[in-house]
PDB file of C-alpha atoms in Angstrom:
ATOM      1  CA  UNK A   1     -55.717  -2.516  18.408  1.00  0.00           C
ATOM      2  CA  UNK A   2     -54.220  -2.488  15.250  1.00  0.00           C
ATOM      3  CA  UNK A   3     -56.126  -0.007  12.758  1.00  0.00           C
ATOM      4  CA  UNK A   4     -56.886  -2.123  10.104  1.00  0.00           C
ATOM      5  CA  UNK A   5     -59.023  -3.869  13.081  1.00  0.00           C
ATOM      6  CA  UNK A   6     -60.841  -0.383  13.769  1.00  0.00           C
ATOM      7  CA  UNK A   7     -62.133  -0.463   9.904  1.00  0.00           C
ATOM      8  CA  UNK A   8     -63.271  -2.335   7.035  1.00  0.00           C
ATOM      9  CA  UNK A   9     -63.301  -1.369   3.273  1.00  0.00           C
ATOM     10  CA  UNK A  10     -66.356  -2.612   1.333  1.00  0.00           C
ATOM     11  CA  UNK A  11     -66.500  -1.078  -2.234  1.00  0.00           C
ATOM     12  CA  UNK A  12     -64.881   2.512  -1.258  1.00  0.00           C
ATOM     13  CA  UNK A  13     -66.960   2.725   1.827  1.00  0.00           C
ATOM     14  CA  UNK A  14     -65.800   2.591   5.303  1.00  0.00           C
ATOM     15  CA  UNK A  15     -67.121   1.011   8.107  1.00  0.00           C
ATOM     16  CA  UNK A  16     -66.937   0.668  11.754  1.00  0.00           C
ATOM     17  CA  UNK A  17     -66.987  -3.095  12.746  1.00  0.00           C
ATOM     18  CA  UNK A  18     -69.709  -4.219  15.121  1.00  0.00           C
ATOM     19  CA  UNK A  19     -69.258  -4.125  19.178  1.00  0.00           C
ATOM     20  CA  UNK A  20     -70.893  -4.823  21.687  1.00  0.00           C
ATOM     21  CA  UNK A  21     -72.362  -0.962  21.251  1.00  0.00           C
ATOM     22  CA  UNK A  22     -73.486  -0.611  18.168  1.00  0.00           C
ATOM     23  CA  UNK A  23     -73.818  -2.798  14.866  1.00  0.00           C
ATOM     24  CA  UNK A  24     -71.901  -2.166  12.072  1.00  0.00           C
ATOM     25  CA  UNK A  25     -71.759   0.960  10.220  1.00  0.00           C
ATOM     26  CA  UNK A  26     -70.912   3.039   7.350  1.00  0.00           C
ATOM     27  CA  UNK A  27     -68.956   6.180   7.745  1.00  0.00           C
ATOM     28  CA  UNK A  28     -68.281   7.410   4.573  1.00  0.00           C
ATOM     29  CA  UNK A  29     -67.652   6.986   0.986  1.00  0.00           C
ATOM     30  CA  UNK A  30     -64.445   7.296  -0.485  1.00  0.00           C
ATOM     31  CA  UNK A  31     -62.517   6.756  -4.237  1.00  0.00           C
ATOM     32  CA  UNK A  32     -59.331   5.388  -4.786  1.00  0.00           C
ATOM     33  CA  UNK A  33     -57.490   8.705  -5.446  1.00  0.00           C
ATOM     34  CA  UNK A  34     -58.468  10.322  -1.576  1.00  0.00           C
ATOM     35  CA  UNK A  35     -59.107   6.925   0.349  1.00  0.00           C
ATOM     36  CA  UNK A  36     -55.738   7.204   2.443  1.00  0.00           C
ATOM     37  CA  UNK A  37     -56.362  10.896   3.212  1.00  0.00           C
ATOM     38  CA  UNK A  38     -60.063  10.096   4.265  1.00  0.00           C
ATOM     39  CA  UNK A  39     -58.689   7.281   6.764  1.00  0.00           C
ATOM     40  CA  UNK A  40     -56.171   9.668   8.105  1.00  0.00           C
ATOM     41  CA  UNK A  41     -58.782  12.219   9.012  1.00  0.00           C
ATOM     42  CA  UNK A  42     -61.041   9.881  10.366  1.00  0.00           C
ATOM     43  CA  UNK A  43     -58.445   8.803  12.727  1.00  0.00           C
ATOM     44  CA  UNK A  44     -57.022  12.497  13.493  1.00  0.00           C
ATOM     45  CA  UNK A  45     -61.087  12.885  14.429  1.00  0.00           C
ATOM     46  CA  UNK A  46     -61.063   9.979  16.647  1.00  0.00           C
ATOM     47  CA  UNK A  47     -58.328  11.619  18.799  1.00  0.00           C
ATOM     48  CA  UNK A  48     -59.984  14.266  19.022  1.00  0.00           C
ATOM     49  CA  UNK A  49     -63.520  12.722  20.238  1.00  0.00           C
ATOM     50  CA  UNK A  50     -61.297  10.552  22.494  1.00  0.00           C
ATOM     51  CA  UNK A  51     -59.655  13.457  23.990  1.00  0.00           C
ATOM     52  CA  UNK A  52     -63.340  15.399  25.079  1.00  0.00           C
ATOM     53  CA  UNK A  53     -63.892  11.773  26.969  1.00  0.00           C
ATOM     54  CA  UNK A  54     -61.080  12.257  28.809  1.00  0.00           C
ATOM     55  CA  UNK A  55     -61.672  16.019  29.538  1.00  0.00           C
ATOM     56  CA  UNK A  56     -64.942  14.203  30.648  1.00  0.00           C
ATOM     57  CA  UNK A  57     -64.174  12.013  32.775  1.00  0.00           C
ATOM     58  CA  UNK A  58     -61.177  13.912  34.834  1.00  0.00           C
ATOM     59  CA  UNK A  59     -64.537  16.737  34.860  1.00  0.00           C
ATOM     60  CA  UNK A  60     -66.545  13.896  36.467  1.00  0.00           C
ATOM     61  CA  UNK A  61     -63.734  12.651  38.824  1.00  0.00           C
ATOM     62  CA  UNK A  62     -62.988  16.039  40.410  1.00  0.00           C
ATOM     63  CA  UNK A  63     -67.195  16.840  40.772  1.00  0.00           C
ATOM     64  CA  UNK A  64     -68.723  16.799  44.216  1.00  0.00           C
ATOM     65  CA  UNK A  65     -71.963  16.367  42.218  1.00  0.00           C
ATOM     66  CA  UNK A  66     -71.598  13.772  39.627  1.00  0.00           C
ATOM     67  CA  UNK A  67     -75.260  13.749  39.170  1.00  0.00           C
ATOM     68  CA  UNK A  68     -75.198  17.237  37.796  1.00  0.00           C
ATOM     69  CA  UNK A  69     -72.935  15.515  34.604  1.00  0.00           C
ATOM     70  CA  UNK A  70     -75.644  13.238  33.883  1.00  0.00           C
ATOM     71  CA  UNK A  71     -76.430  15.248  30.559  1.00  0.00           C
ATOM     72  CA  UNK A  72     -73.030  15.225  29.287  1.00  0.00           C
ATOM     73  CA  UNK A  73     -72.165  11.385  29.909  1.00  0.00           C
ATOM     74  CA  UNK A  74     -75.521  10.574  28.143  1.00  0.00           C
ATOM     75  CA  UNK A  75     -74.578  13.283  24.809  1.00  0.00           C
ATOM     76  CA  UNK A  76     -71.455  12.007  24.473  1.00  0.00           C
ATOM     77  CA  UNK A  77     -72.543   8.497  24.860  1.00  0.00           C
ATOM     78  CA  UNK A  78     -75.341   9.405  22.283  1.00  0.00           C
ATOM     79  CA  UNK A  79     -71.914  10.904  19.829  1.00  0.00           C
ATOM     80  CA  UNK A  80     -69.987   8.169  19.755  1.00  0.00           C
ATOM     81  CA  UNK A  81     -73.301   5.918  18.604  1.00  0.00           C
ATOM     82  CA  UNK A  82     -73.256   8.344  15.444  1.00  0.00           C
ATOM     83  CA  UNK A  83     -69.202   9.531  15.250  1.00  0.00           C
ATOM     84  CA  UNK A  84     -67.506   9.470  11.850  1.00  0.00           C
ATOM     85  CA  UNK A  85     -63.990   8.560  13.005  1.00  0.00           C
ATOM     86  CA  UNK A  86     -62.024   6.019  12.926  1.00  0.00           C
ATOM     87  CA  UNK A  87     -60.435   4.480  16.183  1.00  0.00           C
ATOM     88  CA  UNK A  88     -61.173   1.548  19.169  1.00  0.00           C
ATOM     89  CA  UNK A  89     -64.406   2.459  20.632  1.00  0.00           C
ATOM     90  CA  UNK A  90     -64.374   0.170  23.503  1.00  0.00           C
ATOM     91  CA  UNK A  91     -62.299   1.794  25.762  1.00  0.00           C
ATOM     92  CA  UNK A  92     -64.420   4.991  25.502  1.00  0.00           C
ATOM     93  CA  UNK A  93     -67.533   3.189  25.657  1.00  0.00           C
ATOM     94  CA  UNK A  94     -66.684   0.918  29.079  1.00  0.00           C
ATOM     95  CA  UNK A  95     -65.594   4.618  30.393  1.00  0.00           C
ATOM     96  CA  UNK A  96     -68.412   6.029  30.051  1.00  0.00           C
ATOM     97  CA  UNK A  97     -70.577   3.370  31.281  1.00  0.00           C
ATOM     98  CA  UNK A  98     -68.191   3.257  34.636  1.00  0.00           C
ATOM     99  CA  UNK A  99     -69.558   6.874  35.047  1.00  0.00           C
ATOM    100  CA  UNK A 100     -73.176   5.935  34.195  1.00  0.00           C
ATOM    101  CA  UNK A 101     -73.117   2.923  37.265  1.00  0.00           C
ATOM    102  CA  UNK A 102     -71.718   5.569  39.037  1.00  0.00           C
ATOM    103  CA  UNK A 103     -74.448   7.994  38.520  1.00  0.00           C
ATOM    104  CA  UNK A 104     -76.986   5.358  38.603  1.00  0.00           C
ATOM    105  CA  UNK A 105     -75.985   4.751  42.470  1.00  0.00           C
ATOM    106  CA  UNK A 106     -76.288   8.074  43.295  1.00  0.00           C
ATOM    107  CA  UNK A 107     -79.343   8.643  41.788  1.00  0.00           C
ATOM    108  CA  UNK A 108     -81.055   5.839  43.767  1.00  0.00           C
ATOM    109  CA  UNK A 109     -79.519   7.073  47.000  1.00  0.00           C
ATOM    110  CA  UNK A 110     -81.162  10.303  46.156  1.00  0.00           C
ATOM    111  CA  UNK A 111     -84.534   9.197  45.369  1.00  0.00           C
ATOM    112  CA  UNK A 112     -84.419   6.899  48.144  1.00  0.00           C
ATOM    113  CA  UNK A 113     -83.507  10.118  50.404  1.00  0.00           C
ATOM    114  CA  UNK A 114     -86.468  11.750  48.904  1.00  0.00           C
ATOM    115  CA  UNK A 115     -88.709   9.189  49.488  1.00  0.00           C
ATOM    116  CA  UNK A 116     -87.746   8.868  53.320  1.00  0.00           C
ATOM    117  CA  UNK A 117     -88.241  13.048  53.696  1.00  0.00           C
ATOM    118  CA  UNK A 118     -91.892  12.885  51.847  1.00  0.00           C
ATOM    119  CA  UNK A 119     -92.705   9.634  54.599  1.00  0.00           C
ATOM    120  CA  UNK A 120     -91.290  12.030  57.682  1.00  0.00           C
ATOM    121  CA  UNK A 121     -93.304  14.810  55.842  1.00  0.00           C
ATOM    122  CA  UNK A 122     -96.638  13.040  55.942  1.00  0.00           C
ATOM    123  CA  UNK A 123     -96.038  12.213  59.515  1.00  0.00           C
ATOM    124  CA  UNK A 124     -96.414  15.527  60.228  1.00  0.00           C
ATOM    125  CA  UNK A 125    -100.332  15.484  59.195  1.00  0.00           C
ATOM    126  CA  UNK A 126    -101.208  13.478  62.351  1.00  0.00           C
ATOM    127  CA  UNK A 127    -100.012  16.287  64.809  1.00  0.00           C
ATOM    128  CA  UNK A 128    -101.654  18.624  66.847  1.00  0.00           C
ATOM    129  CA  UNK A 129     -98.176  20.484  68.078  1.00  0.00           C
ATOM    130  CA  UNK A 130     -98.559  22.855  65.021  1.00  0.00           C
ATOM    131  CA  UNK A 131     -95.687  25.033  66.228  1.00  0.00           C
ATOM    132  CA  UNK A 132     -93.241  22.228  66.486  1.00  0.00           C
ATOM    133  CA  UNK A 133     -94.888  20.354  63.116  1.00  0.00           C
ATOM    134  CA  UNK A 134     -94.295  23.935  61.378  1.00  0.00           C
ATOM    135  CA  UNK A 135     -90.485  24.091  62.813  1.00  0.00           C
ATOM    136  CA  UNK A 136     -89.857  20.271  61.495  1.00  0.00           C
ATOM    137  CA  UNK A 137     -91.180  20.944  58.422  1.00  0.00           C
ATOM    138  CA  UNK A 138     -88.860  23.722  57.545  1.00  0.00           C
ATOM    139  CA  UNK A 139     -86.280  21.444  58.379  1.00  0.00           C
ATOM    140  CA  UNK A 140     -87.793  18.514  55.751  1.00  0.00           C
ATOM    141  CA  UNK A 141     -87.681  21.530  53.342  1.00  0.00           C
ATOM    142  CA  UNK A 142     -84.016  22.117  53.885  1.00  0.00           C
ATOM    143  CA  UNK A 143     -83.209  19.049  53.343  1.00  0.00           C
ATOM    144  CA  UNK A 144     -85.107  18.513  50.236  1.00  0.00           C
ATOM    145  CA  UNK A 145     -84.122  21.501  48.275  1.00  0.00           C
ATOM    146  CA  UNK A 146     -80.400  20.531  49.366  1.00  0.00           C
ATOM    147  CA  UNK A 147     -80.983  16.954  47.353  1.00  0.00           C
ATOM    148  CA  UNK A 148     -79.869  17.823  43.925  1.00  0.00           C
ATOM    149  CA  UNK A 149     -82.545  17.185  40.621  1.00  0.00           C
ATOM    150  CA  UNK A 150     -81.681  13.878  38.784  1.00  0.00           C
ATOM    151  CA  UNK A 151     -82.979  12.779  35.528  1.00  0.00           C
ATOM    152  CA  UNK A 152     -85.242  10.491  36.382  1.00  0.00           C
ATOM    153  CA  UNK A 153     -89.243  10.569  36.389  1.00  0.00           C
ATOM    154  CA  UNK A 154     -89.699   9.602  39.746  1.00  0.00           C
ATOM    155  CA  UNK A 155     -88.007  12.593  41.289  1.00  0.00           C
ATOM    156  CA  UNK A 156     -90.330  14.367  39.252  1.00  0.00           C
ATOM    157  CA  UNK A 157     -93.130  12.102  41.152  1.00  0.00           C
ATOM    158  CA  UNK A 158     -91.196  12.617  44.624  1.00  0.00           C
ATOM    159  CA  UNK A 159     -90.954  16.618  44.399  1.00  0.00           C
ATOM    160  CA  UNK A 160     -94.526  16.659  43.823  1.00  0.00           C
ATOM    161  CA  UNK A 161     -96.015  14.403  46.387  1.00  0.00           C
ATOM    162  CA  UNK A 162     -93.619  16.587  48.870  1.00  0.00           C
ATOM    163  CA  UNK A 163     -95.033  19.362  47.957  1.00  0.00           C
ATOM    164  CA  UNK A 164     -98.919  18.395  47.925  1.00  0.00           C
ATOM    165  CA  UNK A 165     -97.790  17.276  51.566  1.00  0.00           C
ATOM    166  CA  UNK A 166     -96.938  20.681  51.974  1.00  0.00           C
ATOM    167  CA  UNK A 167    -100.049  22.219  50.542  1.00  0.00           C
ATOM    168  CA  UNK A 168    -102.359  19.635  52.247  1.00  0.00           C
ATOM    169  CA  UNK A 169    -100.106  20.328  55.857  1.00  0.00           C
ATOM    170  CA  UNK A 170    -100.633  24.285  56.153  1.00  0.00           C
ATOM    171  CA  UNK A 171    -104.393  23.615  54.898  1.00  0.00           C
ATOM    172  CA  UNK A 172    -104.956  21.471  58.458  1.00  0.00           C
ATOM    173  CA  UNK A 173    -102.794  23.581  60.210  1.00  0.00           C
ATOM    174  CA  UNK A 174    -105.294  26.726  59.315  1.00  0.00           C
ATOM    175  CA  UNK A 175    -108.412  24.521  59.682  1.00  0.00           C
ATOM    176  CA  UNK A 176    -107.253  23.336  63.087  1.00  0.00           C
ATOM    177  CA  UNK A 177    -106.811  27.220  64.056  1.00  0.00           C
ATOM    178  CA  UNK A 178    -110.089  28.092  63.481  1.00  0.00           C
ATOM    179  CA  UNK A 179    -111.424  25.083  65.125  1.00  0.00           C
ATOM    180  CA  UNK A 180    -108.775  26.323  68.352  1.00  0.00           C
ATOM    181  CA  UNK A 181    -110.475  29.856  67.880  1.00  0.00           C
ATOM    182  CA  UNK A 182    -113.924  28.625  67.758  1.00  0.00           C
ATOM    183  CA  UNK A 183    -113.571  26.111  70.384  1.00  0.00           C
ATOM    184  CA  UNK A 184    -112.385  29.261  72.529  1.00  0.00           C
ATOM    185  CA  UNK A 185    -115.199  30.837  71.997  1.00  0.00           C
ATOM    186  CA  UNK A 186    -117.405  28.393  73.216  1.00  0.00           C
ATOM    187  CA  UNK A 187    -115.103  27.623  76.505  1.00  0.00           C
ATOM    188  CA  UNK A 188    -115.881  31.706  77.168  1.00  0.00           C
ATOM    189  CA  UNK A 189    -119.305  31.156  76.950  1.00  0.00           C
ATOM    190  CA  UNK A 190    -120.092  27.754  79.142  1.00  0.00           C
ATOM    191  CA  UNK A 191    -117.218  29.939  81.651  1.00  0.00           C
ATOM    192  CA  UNK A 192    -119.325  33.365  81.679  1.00  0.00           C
ATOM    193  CA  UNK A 193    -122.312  30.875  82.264  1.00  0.00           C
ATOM    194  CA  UNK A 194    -120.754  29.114  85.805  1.00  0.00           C
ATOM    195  CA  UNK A 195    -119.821  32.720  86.210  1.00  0.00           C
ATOM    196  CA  UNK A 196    -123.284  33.682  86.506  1.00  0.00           C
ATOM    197  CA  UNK A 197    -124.672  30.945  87.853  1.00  0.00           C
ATOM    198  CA  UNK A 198    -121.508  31.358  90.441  1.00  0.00           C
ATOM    199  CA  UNK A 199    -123.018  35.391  90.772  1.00  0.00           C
ATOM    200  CA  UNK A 200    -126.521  34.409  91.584  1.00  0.00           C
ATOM    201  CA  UNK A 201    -125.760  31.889  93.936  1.00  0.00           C
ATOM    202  CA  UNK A 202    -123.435  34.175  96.134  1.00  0.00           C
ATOM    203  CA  UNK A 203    -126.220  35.646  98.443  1.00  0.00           C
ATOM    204  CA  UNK A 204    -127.805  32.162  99.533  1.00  0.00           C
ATOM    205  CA  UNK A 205    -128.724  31.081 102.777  1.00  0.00           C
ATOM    206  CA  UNK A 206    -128.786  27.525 101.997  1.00  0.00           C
ATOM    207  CA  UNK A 207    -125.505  26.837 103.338  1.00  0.00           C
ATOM    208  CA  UNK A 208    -125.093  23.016 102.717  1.00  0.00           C
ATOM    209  CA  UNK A 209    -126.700  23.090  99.626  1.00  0.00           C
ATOM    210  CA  UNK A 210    -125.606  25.972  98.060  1.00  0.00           C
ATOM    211  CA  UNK A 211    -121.778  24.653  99.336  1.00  0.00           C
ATOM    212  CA  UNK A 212    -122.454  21.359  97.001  1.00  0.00           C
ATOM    213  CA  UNK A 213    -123.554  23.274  93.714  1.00  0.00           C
ATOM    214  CA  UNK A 214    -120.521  25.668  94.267  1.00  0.00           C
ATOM    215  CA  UNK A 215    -118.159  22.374  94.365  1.00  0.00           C
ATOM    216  CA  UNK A 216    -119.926  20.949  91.199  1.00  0.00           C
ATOM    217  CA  UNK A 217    -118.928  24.393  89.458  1.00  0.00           C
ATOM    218  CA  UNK A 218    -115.674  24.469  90.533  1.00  0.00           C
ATOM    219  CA  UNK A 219    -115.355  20.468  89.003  1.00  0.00           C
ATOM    220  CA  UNK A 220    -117.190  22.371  85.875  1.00  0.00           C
ATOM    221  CA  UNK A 221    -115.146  24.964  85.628  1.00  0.00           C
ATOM    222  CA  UNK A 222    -111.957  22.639  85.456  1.00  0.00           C
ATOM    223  CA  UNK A 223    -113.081  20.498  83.029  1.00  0.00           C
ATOM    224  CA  UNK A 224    -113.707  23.348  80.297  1.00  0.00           C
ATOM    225  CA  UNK A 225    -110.574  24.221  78.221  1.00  0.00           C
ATOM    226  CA  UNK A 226    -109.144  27.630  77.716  1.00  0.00           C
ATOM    227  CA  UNK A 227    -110.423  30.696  76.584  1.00  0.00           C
ATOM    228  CA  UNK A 228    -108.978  33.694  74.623  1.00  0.00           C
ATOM    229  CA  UNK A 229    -105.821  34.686  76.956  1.00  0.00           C
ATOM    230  CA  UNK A 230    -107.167  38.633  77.403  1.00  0.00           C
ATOM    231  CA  UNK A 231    -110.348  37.170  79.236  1.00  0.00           C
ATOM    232  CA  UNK A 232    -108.797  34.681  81.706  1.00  0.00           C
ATOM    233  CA  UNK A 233    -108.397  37.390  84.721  1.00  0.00           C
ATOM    234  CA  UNK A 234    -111.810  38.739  84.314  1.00  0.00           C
ATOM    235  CA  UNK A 235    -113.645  36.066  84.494  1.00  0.00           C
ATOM    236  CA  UNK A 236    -111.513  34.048  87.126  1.00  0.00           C
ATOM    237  CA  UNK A 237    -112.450  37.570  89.118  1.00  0.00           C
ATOM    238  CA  UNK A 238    -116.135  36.899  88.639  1.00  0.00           C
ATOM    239  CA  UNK A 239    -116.208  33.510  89.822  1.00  0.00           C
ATOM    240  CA  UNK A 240    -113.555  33.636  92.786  1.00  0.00           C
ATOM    241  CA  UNK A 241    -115.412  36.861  93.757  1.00  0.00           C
ATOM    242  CA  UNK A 242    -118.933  35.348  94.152  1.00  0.00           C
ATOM    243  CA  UNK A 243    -117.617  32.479  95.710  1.00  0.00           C
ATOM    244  CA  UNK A 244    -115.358  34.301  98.223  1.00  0.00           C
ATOM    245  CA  UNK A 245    -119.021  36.713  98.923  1.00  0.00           C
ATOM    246  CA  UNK A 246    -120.878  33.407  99.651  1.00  0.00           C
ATOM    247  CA  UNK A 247    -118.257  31.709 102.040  1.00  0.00           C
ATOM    248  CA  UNK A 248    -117.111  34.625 103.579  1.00  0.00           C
ATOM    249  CA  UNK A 249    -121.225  34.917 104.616  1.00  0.00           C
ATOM    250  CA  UNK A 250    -120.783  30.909 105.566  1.00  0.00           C
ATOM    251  CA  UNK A 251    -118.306  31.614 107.456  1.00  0.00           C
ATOM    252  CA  UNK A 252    -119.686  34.662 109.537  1.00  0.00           C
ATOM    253  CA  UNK A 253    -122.824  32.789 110.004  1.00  0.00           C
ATOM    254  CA  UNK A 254    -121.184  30.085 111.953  1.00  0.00           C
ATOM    255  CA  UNK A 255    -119.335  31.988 113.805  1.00  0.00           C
ATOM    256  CA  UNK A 256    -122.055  33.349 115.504  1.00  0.00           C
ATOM    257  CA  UNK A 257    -123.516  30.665 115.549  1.00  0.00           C
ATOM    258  CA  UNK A 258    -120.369  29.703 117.801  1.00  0.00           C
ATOM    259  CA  UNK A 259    -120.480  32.611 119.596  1.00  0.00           C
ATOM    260  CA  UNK A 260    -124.494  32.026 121.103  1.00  0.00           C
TER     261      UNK A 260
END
């Protein structure tokens, strides 16, 4: 473009002719004694403002995370809206918005990303495998910290809902332990019960009878859950034990019976 196409002279002033970026503007003020030398700067600071988009743009080509140069794009963008020089615009403008579309991509790819890991996250709520749940979620974390920051507000939105997940996830996981621990509690006490209604029974002569009520607690004693691990053997002792005492008497009985 020829460069009395990049200005116009209105009364000593210079200005930039309209595009399709901004509207036309003044520059600066010049007499008729230093107008040439004014011009010639202005265009020597063109080149150089032409030169940093360059360095720019070969900076985002060779990045692995254009995202990150989100700042500078928008700064320079922001420079060339206010720059005192004189030289074609366009070019520099339509590079910089390539970049932009670029960026724009990426950064709905990564909120997208983000908003798949907070759904998996909240999945996790509905478990009751906490040890698995907890191993996933570390996982979800990876991932998310590995997504970089972009400048828009609903990352900002994203990174917090994950993290409320988080927050809200270890809350049920520590409620459902002390439900777990309390529920154990309550298995060792209906257990010590059979186990001493299993005790008392064990010297009966009732055979028949007392043969049906030890059935019924062995169907109770299945259908309560566990208990804390270091009681297990004990009690399982107690119960077997007065069981064993009563059929082992069953037994004997008939056997003599038999044996008249």
């Amino acid at each position: 473009m020829p460069n009395n196409e990049l200005y116009l002279l209105k009364e000593n002033k210079i200005f930039l002719p309209k595009n399709d970026w901004f509207e036309e503007r003044e520059i600066a003020e010049t007499t008729d004694s230093n107008q040439q030398n004014i011009i010639e700067f202005l265009i020597e600071k063109f080149e150089e403002i032409q030169n940093e988009v360059l360095g720019l743009e070969k900076e985002f080509e060779e990045s692995n995370e254009k995202i990150k140069i989100a700042g500078k794009i928008n700064r320079k963008k922001s420079h060339l809206l206010s720059a005192k020089a004189i030289g074609n615009y366009i070019p520099l403008f339509i590079t910089l918005d390539k970049m932009e579309k670029i960026i724009e991509s990426e950064v709905s790819e990564n909120l997208n990303q983000k908003e798949i890991l907070c759904i998996e996250l909240e999945k996790l709520l509905d478990t009751n495998e906490w040890k698995q749940a907890t191993e996933q979620l570390k996982i979800l974390q990876k991932k998310y910290k590995e997504l970089p920051s972009v400048p828009d507000l609903k990352s900002e939105e994203y990174k917090e809902r994950f993290e409320k997940t988080i927050d809200e996830f270890f809350k049920k996981k520590q409620a459902s332990f002390e439900t777990f621990e309390q529920d154990l509690l309550d298995n060792l006490s209906k257990k010590m019960d059979l186990c001493e209604k299993a005790e008392s029974l064990s010297n009966s002569k009732e055979w028949k009878k007392t043969t049906e009520m030890y059935q019924q607690l062995n169907e109770d004693w299945k259908a309560i859950g566990m208990v804390p691990k270091h009681r297990i053997e004990e009690l399982w002792f107690r119960f077997s034990t007065a069981k064993d005492i009563f059929f082992n008497a069953k037994r004997e009985h008939f056997e003599e019976i038999k044996g008249e």
